[in-house]
XYZ file of C-alpha atoms in Angstrom:
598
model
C -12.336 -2.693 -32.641
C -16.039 -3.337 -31.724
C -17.556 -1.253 -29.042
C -17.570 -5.033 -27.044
C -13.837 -4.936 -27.406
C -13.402 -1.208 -26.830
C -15.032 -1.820 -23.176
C -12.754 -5.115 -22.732
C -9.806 -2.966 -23.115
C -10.829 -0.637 -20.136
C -11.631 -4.039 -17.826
C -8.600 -5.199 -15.403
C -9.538 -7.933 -13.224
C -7.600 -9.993 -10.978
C -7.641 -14.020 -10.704
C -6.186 -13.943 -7.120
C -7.991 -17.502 -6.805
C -9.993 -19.908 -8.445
C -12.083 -22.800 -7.642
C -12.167 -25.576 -10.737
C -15.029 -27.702 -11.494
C -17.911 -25.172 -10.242
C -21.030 -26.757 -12.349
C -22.822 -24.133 -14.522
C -25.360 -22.319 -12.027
C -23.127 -23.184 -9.487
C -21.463 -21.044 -6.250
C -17.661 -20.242 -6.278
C -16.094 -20.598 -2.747
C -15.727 -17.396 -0.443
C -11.872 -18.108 -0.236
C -11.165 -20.277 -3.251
C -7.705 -21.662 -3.998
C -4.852 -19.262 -4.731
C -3.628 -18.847 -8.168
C -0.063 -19.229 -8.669
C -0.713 -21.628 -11.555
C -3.217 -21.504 -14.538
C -5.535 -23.652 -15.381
C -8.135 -24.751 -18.465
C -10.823 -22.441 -17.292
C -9.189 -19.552 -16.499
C -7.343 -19.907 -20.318
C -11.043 -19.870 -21.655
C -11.911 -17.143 -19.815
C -8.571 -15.164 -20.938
C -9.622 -16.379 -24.053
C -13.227 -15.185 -24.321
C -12.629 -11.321 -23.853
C -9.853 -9.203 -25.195
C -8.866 -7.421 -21.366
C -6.875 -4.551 -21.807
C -4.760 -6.127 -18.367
C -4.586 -8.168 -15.116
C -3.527 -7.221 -11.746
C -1.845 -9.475 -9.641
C -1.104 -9.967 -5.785
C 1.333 -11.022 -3.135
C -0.476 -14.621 -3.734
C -0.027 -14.855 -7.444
C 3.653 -14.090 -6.787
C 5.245 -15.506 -4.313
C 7.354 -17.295 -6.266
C 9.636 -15.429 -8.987
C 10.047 -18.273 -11.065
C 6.132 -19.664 -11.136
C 5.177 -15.459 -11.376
C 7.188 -15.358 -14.665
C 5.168 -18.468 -15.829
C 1.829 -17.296 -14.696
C 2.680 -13.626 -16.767
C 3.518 -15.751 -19.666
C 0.719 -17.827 -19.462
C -1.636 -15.450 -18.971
C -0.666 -13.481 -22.097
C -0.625 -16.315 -24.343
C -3.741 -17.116 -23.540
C -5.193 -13.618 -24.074
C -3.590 -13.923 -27.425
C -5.288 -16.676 -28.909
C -7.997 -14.347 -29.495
C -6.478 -10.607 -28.633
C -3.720 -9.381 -30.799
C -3.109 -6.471 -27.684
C -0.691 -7.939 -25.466
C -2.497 -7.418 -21.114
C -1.208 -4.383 -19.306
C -0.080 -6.267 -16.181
C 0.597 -4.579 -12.701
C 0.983 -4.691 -9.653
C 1.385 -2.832 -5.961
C 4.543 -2.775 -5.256
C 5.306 0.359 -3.434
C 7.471 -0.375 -1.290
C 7.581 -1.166 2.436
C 3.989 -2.263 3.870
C 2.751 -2.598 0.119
C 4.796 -5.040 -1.767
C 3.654 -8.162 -3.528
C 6.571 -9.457 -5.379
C 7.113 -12.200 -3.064
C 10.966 -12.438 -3.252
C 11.633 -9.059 -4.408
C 13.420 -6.009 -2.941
C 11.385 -4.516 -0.413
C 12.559 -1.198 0.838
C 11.523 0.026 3.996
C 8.467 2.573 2.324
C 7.900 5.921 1.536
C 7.621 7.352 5.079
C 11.050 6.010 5.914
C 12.306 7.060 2.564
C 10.971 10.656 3.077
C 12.499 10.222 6.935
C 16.378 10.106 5.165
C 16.045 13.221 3.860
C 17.798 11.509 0.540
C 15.724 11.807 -2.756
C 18.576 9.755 -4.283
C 17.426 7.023 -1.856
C 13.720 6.867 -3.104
C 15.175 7.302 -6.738
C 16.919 4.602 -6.515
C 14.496 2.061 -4.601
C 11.743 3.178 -6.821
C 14.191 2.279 -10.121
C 15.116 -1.049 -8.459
C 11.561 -1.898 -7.627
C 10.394 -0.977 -11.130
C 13.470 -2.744 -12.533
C 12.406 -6.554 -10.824
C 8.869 -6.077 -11.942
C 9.588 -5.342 -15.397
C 12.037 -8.393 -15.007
C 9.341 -10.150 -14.343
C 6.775 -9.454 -17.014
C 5.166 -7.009 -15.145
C 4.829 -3.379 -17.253
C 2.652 -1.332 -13.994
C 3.800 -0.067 -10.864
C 0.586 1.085 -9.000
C 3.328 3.427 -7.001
C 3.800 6.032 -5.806
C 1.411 6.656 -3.126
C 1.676 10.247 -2.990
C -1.032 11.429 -0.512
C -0.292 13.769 2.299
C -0.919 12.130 5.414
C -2.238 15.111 7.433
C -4.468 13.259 9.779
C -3.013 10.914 12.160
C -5.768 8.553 12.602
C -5.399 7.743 9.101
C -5.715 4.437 9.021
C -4.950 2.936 5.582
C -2.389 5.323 4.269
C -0.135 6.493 7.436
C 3.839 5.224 6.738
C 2.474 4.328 2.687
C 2.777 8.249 2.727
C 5.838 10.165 2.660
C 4.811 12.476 5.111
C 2.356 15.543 6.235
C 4.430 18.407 4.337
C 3.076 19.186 1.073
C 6.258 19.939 -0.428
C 8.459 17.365 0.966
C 6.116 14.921 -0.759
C 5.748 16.158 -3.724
C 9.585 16.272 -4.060
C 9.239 12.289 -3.492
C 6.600 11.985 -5.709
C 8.624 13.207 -8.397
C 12.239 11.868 -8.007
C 9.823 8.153 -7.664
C 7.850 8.328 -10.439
C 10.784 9.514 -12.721
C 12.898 6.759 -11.668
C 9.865 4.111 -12.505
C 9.575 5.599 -15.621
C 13.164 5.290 -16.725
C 13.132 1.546 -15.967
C 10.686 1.083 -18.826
C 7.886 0.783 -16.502
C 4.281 2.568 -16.125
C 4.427 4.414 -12.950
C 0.701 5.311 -11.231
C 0.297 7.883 -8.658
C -2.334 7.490 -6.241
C -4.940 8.203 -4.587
C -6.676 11.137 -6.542
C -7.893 13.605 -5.391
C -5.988 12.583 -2.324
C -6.433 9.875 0.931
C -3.799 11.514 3.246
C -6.678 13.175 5.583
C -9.266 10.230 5.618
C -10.301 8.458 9.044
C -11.798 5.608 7.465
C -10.473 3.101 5.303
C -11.986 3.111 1.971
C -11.445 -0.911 2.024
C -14.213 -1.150 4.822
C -15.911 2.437 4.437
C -17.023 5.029 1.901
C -14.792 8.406 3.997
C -16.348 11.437 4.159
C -13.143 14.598 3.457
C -15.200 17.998 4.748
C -12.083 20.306 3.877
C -12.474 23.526 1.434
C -11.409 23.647 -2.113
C -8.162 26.101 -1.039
C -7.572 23.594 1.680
C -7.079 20.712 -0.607
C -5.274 22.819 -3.335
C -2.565 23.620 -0.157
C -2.820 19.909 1.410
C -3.553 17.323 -1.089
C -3.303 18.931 -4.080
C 0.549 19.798 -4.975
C 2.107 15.845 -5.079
C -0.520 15.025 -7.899
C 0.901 18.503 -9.623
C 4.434 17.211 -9.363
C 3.825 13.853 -10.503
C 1.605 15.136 -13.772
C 5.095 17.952 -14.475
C 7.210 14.984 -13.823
C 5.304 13.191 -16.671
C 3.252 10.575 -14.698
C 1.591 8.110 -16.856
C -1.131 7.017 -15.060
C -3.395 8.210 -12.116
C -5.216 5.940 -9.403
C -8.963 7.366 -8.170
C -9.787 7.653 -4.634
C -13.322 5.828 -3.599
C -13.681 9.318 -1.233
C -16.244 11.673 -1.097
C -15.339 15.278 -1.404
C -18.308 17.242 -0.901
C -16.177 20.675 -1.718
C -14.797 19.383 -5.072
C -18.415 17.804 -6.114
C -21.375 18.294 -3.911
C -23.332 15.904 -6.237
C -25.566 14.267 -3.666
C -27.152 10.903 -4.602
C -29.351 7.959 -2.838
C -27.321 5.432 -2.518
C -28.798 2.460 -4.578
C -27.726 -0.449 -2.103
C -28.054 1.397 1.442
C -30.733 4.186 0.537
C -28.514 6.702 2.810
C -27.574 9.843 0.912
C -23.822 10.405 -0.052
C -22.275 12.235 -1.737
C -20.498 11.198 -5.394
C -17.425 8.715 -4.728
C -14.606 10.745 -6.165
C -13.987 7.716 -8.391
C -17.594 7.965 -10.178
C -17.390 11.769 -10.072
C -16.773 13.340 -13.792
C -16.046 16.883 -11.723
C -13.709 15.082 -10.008
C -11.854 12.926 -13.015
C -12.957 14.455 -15.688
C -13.263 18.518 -15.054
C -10.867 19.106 -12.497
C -8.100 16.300 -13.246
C -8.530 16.698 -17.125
C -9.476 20.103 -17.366
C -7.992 22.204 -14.423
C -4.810 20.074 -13.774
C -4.268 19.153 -17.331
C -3.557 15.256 -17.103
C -3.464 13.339 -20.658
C -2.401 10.101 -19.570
C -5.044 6.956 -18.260
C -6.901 6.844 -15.320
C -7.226 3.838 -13.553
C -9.262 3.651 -10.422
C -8.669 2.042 -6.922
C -9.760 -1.769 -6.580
C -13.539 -1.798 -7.342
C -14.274 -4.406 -4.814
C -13.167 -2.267 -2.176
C -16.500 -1.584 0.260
C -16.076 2.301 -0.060
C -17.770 1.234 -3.673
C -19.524 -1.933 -3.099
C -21.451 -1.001 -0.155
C -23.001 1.782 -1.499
C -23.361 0.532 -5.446
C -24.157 -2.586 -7.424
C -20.828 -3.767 -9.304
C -22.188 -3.709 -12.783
C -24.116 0.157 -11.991
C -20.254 1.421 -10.457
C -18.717 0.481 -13.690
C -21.285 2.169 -15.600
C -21.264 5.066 -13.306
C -16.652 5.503 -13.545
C -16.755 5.172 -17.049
C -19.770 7.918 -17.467
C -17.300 9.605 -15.216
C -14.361 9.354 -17.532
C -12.406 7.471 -15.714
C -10.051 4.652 -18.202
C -9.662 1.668 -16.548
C -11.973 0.075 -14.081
C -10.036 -2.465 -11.750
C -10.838 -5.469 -10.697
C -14.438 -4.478 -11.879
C -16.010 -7.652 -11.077
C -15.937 -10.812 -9.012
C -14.790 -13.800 -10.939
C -13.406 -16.965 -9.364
C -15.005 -19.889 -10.968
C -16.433 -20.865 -14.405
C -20.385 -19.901 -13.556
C -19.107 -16.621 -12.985
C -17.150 -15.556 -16.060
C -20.574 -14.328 -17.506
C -20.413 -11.450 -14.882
C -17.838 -9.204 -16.838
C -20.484 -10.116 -19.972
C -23.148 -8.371 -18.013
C -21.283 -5.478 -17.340
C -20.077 -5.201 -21.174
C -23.793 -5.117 -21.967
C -24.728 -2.339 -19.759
C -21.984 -0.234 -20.861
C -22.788 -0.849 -24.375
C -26.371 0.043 -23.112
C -25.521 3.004 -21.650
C -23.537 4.173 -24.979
C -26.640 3.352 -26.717
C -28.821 5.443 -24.746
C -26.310 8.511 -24.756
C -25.443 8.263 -20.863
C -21.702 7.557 -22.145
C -20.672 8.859 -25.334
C -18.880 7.049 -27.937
C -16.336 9.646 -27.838
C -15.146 9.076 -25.012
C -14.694 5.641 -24.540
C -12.576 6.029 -28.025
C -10.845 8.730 -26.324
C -10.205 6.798 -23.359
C -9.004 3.483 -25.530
C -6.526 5.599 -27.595
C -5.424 7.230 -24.244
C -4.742 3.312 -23.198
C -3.484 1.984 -26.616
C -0.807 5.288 -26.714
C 0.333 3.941 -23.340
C 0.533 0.319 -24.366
C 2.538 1.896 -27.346
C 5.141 4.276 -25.411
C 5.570 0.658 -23.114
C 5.827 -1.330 -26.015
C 3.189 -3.229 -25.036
C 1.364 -3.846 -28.645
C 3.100 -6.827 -29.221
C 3.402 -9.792 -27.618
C 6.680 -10.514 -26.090
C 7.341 -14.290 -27.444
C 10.978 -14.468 -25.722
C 11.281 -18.390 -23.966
C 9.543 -18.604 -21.163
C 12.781 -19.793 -19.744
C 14.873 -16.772 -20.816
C 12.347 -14.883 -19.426
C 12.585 -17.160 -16.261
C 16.749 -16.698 -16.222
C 16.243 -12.648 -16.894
C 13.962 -12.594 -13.852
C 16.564 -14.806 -11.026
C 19.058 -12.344 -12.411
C 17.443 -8.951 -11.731
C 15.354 -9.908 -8.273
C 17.246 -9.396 -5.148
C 20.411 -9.166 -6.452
C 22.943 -8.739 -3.618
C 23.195 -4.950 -5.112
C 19.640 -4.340 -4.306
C 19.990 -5.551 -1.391
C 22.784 -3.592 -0.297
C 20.827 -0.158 -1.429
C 17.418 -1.507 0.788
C 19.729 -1.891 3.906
C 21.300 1.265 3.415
C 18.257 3.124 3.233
C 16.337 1.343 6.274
C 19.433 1.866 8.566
C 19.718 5.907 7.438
C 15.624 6.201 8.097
C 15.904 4.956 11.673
C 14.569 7.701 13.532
C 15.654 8.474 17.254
C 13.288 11.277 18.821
C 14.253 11.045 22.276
C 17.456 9.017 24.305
C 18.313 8.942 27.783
C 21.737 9.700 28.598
C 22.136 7.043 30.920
C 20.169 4.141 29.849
C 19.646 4.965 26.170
C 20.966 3.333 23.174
C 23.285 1.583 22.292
C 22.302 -0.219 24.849
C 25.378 -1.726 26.616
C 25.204 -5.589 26.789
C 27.492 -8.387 28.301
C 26.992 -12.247 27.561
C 25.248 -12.051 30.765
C 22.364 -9.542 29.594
C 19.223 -10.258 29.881
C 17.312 -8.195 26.566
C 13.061 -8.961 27.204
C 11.098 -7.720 24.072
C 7.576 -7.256 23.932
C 6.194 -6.783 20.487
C 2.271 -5.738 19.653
C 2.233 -8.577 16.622
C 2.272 -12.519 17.321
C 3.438 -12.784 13.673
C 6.713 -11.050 14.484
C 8.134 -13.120 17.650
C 9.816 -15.355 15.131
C 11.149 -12.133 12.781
C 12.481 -10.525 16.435
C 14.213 -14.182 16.995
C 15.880 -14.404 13.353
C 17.104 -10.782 13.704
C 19.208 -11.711 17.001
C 20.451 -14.315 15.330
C 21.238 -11.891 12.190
C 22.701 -9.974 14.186
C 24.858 -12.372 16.232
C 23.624 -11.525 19.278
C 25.662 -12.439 22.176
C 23.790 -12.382 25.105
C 20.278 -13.818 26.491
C 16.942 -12.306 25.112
C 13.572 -13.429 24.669
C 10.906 -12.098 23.067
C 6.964 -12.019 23.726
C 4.092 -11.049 22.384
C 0.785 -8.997 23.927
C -1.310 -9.224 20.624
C -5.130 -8.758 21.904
C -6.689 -7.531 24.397
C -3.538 -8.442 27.007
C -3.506 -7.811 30.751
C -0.367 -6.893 32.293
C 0.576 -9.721 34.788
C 2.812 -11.296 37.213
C 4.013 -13.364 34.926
C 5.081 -10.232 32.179
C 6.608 -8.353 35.201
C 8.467 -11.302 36.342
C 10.193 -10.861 32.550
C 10.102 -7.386 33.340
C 12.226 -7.964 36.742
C 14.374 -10.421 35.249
C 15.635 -8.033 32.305
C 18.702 -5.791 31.921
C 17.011 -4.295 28.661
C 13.698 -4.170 27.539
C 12.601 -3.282 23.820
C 8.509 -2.493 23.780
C 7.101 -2.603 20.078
C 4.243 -0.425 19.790
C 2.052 -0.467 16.898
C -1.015 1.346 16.408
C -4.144 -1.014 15.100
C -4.490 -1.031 11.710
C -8.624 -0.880 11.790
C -8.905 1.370 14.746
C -6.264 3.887 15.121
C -6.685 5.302 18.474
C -5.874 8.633 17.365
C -8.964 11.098 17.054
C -9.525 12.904 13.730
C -8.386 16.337 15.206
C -5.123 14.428 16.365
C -5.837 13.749 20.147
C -4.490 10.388 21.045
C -7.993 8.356 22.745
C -6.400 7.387 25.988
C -9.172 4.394 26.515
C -8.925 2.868 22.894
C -8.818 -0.519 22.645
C -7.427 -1.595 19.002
C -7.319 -5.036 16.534
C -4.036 -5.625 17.231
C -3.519 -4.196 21.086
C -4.400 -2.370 23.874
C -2.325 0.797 25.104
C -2.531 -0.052 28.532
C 0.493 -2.927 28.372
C 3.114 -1.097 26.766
C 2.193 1.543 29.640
C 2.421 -1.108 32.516
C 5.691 -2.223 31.253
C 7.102 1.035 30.634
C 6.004 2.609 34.078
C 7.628 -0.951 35.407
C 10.547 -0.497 33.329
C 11.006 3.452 34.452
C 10.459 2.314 37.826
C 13.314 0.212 37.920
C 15.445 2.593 36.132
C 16.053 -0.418 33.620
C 17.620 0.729 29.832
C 14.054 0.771 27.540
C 13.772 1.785 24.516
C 9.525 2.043 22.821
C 10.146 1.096 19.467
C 7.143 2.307 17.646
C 6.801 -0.400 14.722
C 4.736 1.113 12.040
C 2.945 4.669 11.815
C 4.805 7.154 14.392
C 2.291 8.434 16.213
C 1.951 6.123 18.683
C 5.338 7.768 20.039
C 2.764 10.683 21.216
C 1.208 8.245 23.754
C 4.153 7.977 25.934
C 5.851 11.239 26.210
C 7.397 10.079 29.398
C 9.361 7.369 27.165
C 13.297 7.861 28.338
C 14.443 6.609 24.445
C 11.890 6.600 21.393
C 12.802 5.616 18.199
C 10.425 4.878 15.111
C 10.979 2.562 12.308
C 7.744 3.296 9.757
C 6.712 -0.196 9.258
C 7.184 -3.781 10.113
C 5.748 -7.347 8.255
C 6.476 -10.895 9.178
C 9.425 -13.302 7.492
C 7.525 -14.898 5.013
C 9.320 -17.849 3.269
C 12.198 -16.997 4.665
C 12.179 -13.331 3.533
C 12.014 -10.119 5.639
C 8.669 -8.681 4.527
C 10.521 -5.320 5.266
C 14.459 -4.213 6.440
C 12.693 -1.757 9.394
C 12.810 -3.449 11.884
C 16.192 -5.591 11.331
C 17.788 -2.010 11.562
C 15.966 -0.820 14.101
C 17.416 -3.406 16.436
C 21.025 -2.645 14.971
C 20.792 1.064 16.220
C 19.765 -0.408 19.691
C 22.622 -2.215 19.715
C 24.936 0.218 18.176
C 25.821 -1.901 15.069
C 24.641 1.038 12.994
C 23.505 4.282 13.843
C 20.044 6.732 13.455
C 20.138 8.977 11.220
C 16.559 9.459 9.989
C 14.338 12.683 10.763
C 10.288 12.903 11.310
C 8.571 13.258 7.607
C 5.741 13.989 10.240
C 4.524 16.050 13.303
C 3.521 13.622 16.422
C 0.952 15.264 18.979
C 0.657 14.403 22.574
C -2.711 12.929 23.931
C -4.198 16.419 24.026
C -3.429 17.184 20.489
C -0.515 19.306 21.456
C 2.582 18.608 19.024
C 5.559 16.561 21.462
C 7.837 16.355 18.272
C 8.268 18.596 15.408
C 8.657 17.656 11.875
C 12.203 17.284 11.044
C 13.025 15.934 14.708
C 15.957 13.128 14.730
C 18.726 12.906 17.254
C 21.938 11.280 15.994
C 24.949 9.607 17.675
């Protein structure tokens, strides 16, 4: 291999979309079409350099049988001029994190962890890794084994499988040993951990101040478990941990001092994961696009900077989305094989890091191009995704994780309904209104309900407590905002915030109005638990760990449906808090463990 091919092999980009017909010199569109089909100049640019892999999204997918076509098109075009087949993945974790459009959800790891089962996250993690493969897809980027100690954590929260160390790590491992099984790469993530961040590394470069024993205790053991369980491949963080490397830099873009992104630190990947921890397998880092990167760093300088680092595989290194820009992955090429000139990268270890890459390829059996008919492939696929079977285990799973904390005696759940109820549901999403409807009619619900949403910033009105007045039930979805949690970093609940998606002071107004009346109400909290916290005074609180919209017809996750069937009694809670949730003065209201059952 030339050194130009040896640097291909460590590039995995994504064509999420593409906009044909850009004239050379020309600007690609900001949101160009999606890609769930191929075209002429994407072959040429599959064609033009030998890419060790391609990660795809929920948009390249949505379809199982046009996915299959797109995986098989995309690797016959990279072999036209590549005899190594791509490495392609995927996120499909599970729950809020799933891009196989018509594939098995499960209801994530926080609900997982909430069971108590480690059979149950074996087998979702098998079945998940089972329809990928099915599907021409050899990478799970999953699990997602950080430790979500803080509560205002607001990318990771219910992707986690809880705040205890150990309960984690015994996730981690049962998941990642299940993937593995299946025939597919499993990739733990985020190292050297994004369970105690308060910003989201998607719109922020976070700042982790704890001590070196702190993180060995916290953050630390899941990674451990998942490299003793054999873990293939490990994710990077874009985090700075100033007590791991206390490397400061200028930033090049911002001029701000930081400290070295855990994902361009070679104490980080290279010492400590390498040397201290003992990982052989590839390192792959998180989504180089992502603005904890970008805004600090030039795209073409980050790659040079992760691959000084040690790190294998840079992801999605580089924006491409129309012809003029295909050139950009040959300028970063260049200044890798620059900085290999120069002796800022050895040549040993980008051969180290290709044979680390090629050996995976090789356990996968991913050195040869898989030239089964694309409609075999297509027929494999329909029979593996969603079978009824998988199905089955997903429901199973999201009814045992339902998690009761508190229930009034009186007007708890099941709530007791005639065809003359009146059931009022308020939910914090827009998007979910219709999901709320089709569950009722899932469910065969025989009585009246309505549903409404307070998405935004929402004033409680005559007009929501006439619903209010004219219920026998009332179900309030709370949700915490996913860009503003309005939980405080030392786990005090901000009484005033104000998030994206909506304001506290509704689901109060309608609670005190509901309490007032002494009207059955249950506050369903929708996604991370915390928001539970907020309303101590709640008479019944159950939490689901995560909620997403029917998308063509498909749950986006099982959560809620079974939420709603405990309320109603159709099934029962059985699930117990993978987490500790603190009052609004940082006081803990419910221990880890907490779950009542029926």
């Amino acid at each position: 291999m030339s050194l130009e091919d040896k640097i291909a092999q460590k590039l995995m980009p994504d064509i999420q979309g593409w906009q044909v017909g850009v004239a050379s010199g020309g600007t690609c569109a900001k949101f160009p079409p999606d890609v769930i089909v191929t075209n002429s100049e994407i072959d040429t640019y599959l064609k033009k350099y030998k890419f060790g892999g391609v990660i795809l999204f929920a948009l390249n997918l949505r379809d199982t049988t046009a996915g299959i076509r797109l995986v098989d098109e995309f690797q016959k075009s990279n072999a036209v001029n590549n005899k190594i087949p791509l490495m392609i993945s995927t996120d499909q974790e599970g729950g809020l994190v799933t891009r196989l459009g018509l594939g098995t959800m499960f209801p994530g790891n926080m609900a997982m962890a909430a069971t108590g089962n480690l059979g149950y996250t074996s087998q979702a993690a098998a079945i998940m890794a089972k329809e990928l493969k099915s599907v021409g897809i050899q990478v799970q980027f999953g699990p997602d084994v950080d430790v979500n100690i803080n509560p205002a954590n607001p990318v990771i929260g219910a992707r986690s499988f809880g705040d205890d160390p150990s309960s984690v790590s015994l996730n981690t491992a049962a998941y990642v040993k299940a993937v593995q099984e299946q025939g597919t790469v499993s990739c733990a993530k985020h190292f050297p951990g994004h369970g105690d961040t308060a910003t989201d590394s998607h719109i922020g470069l976070p700042l982790v101040n704890k001590t070196r024993p702190q993180w060995e205790a916290e953050d630390l053991p899941p990674f451990k478990a998942a490299i003793a369980a054999g873990v293939d491949m490990i994710m990077t963080a874009h985090i700075q941990y100033p007590n791991l490397d206390p490397t400061q830099l200028v930033s090049p873009k911002t001029g701000e001092t930081i400290y070295m992104p855990a994902t361009l630190s070679r104490t980080i990947q290279n010492d400590i994961l390498r040397g201290e921890l003992g990982f052989e397998g590839v390192t792959v880092t998180d989504a180089m696009n992502m603005a904890g990167i970008v805004q600090q760093f030039e795209a073409v300088d980050a790659v040079g900077r992760l691959f000084t680092a040690g790190v294998d595989i840079a992801l999605m290194p580089i924006p491409v989305s129309c012809a003029p820009n295909i050139d950009n992955v040959q300028r970063v090429i260049d200044h890798i094989v620059d900085l290999v000139n120069d002796g800022t990268i050895k040549m040993k270890d980008i051969d180290d890091s290709v044979k680390r890459i090629l050996k995976l390829k090789m356990k996968y059996g991913i050195l040869k191009l898989d030239d089964t008919p694309v409609e075999q492939k297509i027929a494999t696929g329909l029979a593996n995704v969603n079978t009824a079977a998988s199905k089955a285990t997903e429901k199973q799973i999201s009814d045992d994780a339902v998690t009761l904390v508190k229930n009034d005696p009186v007007t708890g759940i099941p709530f007791k309904t005639t065809p003359q109820s009146n059931v009022v549901i308020f939910t914090a999403v827009t998007s979910y209104t219709s999901t709320f409807t089709q569950i009722m009619t899932d469910l065969n619900a025989d009585f009246n309900y309505s549903v409404t949403s307070f998405q935004g910033d929402v004033e409680y009105n005559p007009t929501y407590k006439a619903l209010v007045d004219s219920a026998t039930h009332i179900i309030i979805g709370s949700e915490l905002g996913a860009n503003t949690p309005a939980i405080t970093g030392s786990g005090v609940i901000d009484q005033g915030a104000s998030t994206t998606t909506y304001r506290f002071n509704f689901p109060r107004a309608v609670l005190d109005e509901a309490i007032a009346q002494n009207k059955p109400v249950v506050l369903l909290s929708q996604r991370v638990p915390y928001d539970i916290g907020y309303y101590p005074d709640a008479p019944t609180a159950m939490c689901i760990y995560g909620v997403k919209a029917i998308t063509n017809g498909v749950y986006g996750m099982p959560n809620l449906k079974s939420g709603i069937s405990a309320i109603l009694g159709i099934t029962k809670p059985k699930g117990k808090l993978p987490v500790q949730i603190p009052d609004t003065l940082g006081k803990i209201l419910y221990e880890r463990g907490t779950g009542l059952t029926l």
